[in-house]
Coordinates of C-alpha atoms in Angstrom, one line a residue:
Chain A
X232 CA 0.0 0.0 0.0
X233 CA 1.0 3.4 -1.2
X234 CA 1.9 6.3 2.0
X235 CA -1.0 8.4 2.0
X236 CA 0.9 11.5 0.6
X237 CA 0.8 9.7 -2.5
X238 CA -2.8 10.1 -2.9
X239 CA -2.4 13.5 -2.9
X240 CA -2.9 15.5 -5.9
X241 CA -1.0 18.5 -7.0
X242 CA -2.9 21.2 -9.0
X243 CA -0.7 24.0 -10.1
X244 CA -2.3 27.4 -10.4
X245 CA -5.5 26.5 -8.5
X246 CA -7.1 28.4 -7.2
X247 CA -4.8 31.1 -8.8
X248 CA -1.7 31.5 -10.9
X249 CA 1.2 31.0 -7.8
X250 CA -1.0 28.3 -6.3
X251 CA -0.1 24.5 -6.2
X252 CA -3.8 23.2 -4.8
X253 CA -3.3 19.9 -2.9
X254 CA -6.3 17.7 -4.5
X255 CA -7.6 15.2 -1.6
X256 CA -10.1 13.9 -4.3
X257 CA -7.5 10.8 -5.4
X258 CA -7.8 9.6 -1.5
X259 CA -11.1 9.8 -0.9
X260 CA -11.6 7.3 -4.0
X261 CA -9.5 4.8 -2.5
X262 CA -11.5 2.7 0.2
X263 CA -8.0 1.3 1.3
X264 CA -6.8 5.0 1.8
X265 CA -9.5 6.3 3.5
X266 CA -9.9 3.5 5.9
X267 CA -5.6 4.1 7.0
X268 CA -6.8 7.9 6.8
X269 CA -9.4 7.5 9.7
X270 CA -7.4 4.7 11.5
X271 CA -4.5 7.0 11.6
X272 CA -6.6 10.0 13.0
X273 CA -7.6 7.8 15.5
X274 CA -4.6 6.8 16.2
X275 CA -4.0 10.5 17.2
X276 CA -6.8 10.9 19.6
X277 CA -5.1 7.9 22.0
X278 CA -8.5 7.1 24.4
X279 CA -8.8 11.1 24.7
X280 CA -12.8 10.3 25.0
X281 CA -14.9 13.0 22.2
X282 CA -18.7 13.5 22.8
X283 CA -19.3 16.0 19.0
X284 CA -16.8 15.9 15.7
X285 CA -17.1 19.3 14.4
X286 CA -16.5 19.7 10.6
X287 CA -16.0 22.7 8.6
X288 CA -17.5 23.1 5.3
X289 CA -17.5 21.9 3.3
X290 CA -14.6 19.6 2.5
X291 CA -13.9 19.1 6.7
X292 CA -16.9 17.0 6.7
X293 CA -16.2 14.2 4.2
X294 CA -13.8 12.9 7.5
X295 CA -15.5 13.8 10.4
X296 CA -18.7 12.0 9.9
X297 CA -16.9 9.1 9.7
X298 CA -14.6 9.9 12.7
X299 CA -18.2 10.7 14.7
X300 CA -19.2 6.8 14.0
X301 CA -16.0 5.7 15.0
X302 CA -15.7 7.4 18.1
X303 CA -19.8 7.3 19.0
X304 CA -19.9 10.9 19.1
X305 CA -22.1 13.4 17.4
X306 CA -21.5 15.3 14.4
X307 CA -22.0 19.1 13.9
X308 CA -21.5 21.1 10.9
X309 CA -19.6 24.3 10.9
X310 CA -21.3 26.5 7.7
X311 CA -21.1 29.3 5.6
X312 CA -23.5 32.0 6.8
X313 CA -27.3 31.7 6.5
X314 CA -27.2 27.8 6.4
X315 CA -28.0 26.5 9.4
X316 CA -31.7 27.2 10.0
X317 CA -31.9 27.5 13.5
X318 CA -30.2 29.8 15.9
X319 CA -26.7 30.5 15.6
X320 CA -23.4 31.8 16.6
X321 CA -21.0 33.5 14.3
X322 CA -17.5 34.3 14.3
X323 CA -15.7 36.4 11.4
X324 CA -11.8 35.2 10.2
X325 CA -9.8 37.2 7.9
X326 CA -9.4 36.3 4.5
X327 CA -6.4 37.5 2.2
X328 CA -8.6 40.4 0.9
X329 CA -11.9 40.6 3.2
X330 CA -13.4 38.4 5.7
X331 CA -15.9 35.9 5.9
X332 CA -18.1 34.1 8.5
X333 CA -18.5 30.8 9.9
X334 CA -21.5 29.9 11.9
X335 CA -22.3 27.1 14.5
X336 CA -26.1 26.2 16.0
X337 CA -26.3 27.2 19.6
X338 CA -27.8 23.9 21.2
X339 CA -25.4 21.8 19.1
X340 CA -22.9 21.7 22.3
X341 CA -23.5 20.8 26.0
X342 CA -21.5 23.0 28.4
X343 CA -18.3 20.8 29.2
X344 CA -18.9 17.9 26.3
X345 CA -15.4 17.4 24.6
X346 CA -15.2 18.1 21.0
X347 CA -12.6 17.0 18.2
X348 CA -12.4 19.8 15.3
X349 CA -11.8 18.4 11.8
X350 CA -10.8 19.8 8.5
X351 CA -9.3 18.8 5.5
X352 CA -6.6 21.3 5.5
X353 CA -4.7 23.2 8.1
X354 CA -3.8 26.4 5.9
X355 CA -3.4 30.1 7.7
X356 CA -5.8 28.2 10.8
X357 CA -8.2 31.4 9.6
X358 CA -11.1 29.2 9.5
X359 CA -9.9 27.1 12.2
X360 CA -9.0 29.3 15.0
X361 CA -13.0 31.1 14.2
X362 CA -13.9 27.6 14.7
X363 CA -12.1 27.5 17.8
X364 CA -14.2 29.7 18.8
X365 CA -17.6 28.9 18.2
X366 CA -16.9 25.5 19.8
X367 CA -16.0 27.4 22.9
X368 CA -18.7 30.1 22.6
X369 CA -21.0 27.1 23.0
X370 CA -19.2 25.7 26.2
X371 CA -17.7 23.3 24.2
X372 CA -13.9 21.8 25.2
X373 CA -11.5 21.1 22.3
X374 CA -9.7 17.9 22.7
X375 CA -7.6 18.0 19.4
X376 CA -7.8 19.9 16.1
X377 CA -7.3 17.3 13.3
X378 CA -6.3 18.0 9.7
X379 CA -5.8 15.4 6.8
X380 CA -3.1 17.6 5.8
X381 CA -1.1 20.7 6.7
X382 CA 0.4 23.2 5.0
X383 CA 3.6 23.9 7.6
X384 CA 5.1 26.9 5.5
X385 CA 1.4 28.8 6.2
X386 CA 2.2 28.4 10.0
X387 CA -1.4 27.7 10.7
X388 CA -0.6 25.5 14.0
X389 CA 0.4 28.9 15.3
X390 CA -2.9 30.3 15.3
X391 CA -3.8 27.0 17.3
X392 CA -1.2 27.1 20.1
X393 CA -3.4 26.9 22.7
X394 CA -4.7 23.7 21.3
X395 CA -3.4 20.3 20.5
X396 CA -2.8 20.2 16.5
X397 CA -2.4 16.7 14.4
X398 CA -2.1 16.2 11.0
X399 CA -1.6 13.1 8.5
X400 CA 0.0 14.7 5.5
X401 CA 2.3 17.7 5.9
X402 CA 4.2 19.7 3.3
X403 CA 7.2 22.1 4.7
Chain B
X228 CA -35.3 4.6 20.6
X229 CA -36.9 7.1 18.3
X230 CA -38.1 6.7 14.6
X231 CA -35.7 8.4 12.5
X232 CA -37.8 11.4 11.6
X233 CA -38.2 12.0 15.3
X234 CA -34.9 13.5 14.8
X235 CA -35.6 16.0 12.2
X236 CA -36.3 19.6 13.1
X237 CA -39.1 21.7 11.6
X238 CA -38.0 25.2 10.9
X239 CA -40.9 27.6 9.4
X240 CA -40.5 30.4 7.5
X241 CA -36.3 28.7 6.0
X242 CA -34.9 29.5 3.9
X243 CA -37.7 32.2 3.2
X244 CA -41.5 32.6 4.2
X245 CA -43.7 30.0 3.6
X246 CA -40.9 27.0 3.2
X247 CA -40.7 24.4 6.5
X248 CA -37.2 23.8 6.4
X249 CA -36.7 19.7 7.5
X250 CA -32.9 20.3 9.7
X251 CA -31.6 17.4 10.0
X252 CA -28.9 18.8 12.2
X253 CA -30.5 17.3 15.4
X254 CA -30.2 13.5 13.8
X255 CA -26.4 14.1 12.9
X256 CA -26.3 15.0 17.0
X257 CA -27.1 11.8 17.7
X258 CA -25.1 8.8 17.5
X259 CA -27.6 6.2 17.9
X260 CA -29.5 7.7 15.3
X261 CA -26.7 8.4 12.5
X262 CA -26.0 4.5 12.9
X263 CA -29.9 3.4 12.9
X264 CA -29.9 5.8 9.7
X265 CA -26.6 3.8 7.9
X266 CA -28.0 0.6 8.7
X267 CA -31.2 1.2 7.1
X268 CA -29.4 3.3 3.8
X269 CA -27.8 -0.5 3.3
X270 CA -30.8 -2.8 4.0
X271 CA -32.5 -0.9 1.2
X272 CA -29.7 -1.5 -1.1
X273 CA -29.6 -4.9 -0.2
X274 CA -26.4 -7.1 -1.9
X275 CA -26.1 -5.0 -4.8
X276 CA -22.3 -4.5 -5.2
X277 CA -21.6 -0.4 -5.7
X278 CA -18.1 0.8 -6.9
X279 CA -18.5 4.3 -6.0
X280 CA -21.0 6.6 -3.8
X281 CA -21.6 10.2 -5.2
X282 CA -22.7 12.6 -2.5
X283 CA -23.8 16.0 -3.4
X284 CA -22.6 19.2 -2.0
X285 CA -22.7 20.0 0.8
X286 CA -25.2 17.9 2.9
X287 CA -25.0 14.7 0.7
X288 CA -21.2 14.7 2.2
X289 CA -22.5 13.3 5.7
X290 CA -23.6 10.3 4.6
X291 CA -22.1 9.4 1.6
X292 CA -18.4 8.7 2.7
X293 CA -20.0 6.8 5.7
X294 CA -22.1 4.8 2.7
X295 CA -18.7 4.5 1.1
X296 CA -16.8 3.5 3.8
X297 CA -19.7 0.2 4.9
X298 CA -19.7 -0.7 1.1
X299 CA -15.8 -0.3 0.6
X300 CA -16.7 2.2 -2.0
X301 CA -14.9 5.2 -3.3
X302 CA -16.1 8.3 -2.5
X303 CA -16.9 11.0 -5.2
X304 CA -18.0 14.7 -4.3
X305 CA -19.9 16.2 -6.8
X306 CA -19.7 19.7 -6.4
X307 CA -20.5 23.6 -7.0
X308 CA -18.5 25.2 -10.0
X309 CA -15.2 26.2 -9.3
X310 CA -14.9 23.9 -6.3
X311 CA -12.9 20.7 -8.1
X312 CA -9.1 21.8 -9.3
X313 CA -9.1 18.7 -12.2
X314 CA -10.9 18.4 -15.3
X315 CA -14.4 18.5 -14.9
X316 CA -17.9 17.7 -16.7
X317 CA -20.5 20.4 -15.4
X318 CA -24.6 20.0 -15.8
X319 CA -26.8 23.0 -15.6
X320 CA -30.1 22.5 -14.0
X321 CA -32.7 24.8 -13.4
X322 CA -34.0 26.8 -10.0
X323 CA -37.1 28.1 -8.9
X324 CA -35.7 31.4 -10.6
X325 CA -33.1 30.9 -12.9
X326 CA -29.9 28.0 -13.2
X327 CA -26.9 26.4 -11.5
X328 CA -24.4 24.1 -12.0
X329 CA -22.9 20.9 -10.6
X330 CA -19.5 19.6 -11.6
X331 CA -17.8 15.9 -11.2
X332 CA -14.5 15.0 -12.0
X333 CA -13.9 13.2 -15.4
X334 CA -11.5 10.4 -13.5
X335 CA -13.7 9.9 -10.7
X336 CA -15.6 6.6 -12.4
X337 CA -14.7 3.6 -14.8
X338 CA -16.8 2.6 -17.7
X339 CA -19.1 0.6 -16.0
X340 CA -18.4 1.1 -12.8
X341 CA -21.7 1.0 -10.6
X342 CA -22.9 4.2 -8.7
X343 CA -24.8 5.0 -5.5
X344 CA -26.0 8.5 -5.5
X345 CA -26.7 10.1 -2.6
X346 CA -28.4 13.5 -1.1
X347 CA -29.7 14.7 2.3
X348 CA -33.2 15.9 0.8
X349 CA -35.0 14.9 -2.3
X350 CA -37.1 17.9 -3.2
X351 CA -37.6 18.6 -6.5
X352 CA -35.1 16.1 -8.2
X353 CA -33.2 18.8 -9.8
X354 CA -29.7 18.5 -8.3
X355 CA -30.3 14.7 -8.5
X356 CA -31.2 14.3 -12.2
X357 CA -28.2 16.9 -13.0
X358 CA -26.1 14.5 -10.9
X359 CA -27.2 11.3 -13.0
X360 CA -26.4 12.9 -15.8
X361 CA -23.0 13.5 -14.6
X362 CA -22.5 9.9 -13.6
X363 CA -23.4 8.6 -17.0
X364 CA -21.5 11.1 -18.6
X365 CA -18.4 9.4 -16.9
X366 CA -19.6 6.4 -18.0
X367 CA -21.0 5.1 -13.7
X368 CA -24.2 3.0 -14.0
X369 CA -26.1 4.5 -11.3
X370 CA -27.7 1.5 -9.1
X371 CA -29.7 3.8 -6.5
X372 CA -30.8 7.2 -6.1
X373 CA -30.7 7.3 -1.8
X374 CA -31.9 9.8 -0.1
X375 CA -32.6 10.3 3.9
X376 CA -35.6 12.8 3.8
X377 CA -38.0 12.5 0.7
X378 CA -40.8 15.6 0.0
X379 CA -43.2 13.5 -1.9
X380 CA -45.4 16.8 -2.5
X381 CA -42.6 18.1 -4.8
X382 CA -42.4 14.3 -6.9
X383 CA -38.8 14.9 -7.5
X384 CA -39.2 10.8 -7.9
X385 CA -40.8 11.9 -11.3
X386 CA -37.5 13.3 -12.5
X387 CA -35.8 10.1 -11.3
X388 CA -38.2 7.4 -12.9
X389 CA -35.4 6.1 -15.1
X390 CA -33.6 5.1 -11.5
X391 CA -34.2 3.4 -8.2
X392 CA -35.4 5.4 -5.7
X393 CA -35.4 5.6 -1.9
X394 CA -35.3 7.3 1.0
X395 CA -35.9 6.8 4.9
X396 CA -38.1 9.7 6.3
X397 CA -40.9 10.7 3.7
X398 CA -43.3 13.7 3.7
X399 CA -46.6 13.6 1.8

């Protein structure tokens, strides 16, 4: 079996000219690859005990339903503004021109549950660290932030020092 | 334990006046009734051997890689323009006002490969039937259109008559 880097898909000039866009879609085709993929970021939780997966959209929840049956926890999705129909909180992140907002339901976190974050990719930790905050803005206690892969040179684990940071795939 | 559509929300007036919104949020909460849901996704397809599961974006995601993973399936996202970085075929389908598009990656399936589609909330078939077309355009055979909510009042099934059809929590 092939290292799970090798799944990994390298777009140049995607999103834009400068870019080299790491394509998870090759992985997710492989049954083989996706099954090390989840035992791996198990593997990184020890018996840390999770009570909700959060994933972010959209591309953090292919993962983290998966990683919410394995570890008998529920599942909450982290969306784009004016998506989740009942009431919310929101957190704004910077963006490289702008900003944008992620949103989180109120009830979906009991005051002291423990709660894994997932995403596909760790990249500034813009998105992450907002999540960070929704989680906690709900009384919710991260456990770990888990990423398929990280982009080290982006230095988004520094954004997430106060937290514990694992990822699968790293580029430097 | 609960029926399934015990778990499903009913928001009034979402997205705009006059539309209950079914949020299905509260089911992906709960554990118990994400795995009750799983189980009953693969007693309706029986033993019929699927290759790949096409999930549609963003809330056909939760599922379908759990679909994938049961079925040792690959995974395929089919997604909004501009979202997938490798060569594409794209379907226009029509809106209450006006069009959008979905896209799939030309790679994702083999001639002949057989295809479970899958979406959160048959409505009015739209996104489904662009989605079919995208399969067979990659030359997938698409065994089952599975859905977990159904609104039978908007007979999306109609667009889908060429295909299997199912789905776990209907609304007449």
């Amino acid at each position: 079996m092939k290292n799970l880097d090798q799944y990994i898909r390298e777009v140049p000039d995607f999103p834009k000219r400068g870019v080299t866009y790491k394509d998870i879609t090759p992985l997710l085709l492989d049954p083989g690859a996706m099954k090390l993929a989840v035992k791996l970021f198990l593997e990184n939780l020890g018996d840390q005990k999770i009570d909700k997966v959060v994933g972010i959209e959209s591309r953090g929840f292919f993962f983290a339903t998966l990683l919410a049956e394995k570890l008998e926890a529920g599942f909450i999705p982290v969306r784009k503004p004016g998506k989740l129909p009942h009431t919310t909180h929101s957190e704004n992140y910077e963006l490289e021109y702008g900003f944008d907002t992620l949103e989180i339901h109120q009830d979906a976190i009991k005051e002291g549950e423990k709660v894994l974050l997932h995403d596909d990719v760790l990249a500034t930790g813009g998105t992450a660290s907002a999540t960070c905050k929704l989680i906690e803005r709900c009384g919710g206690e991260i456990v770990q932030c888990s990423f398929l892969v990280e982009l080290e040179f982006l230095k988004g684990a520094d954004r997430l020092k106060n937290y514990e940071v694992t990822s699968l795939i790293k580029y430097s």
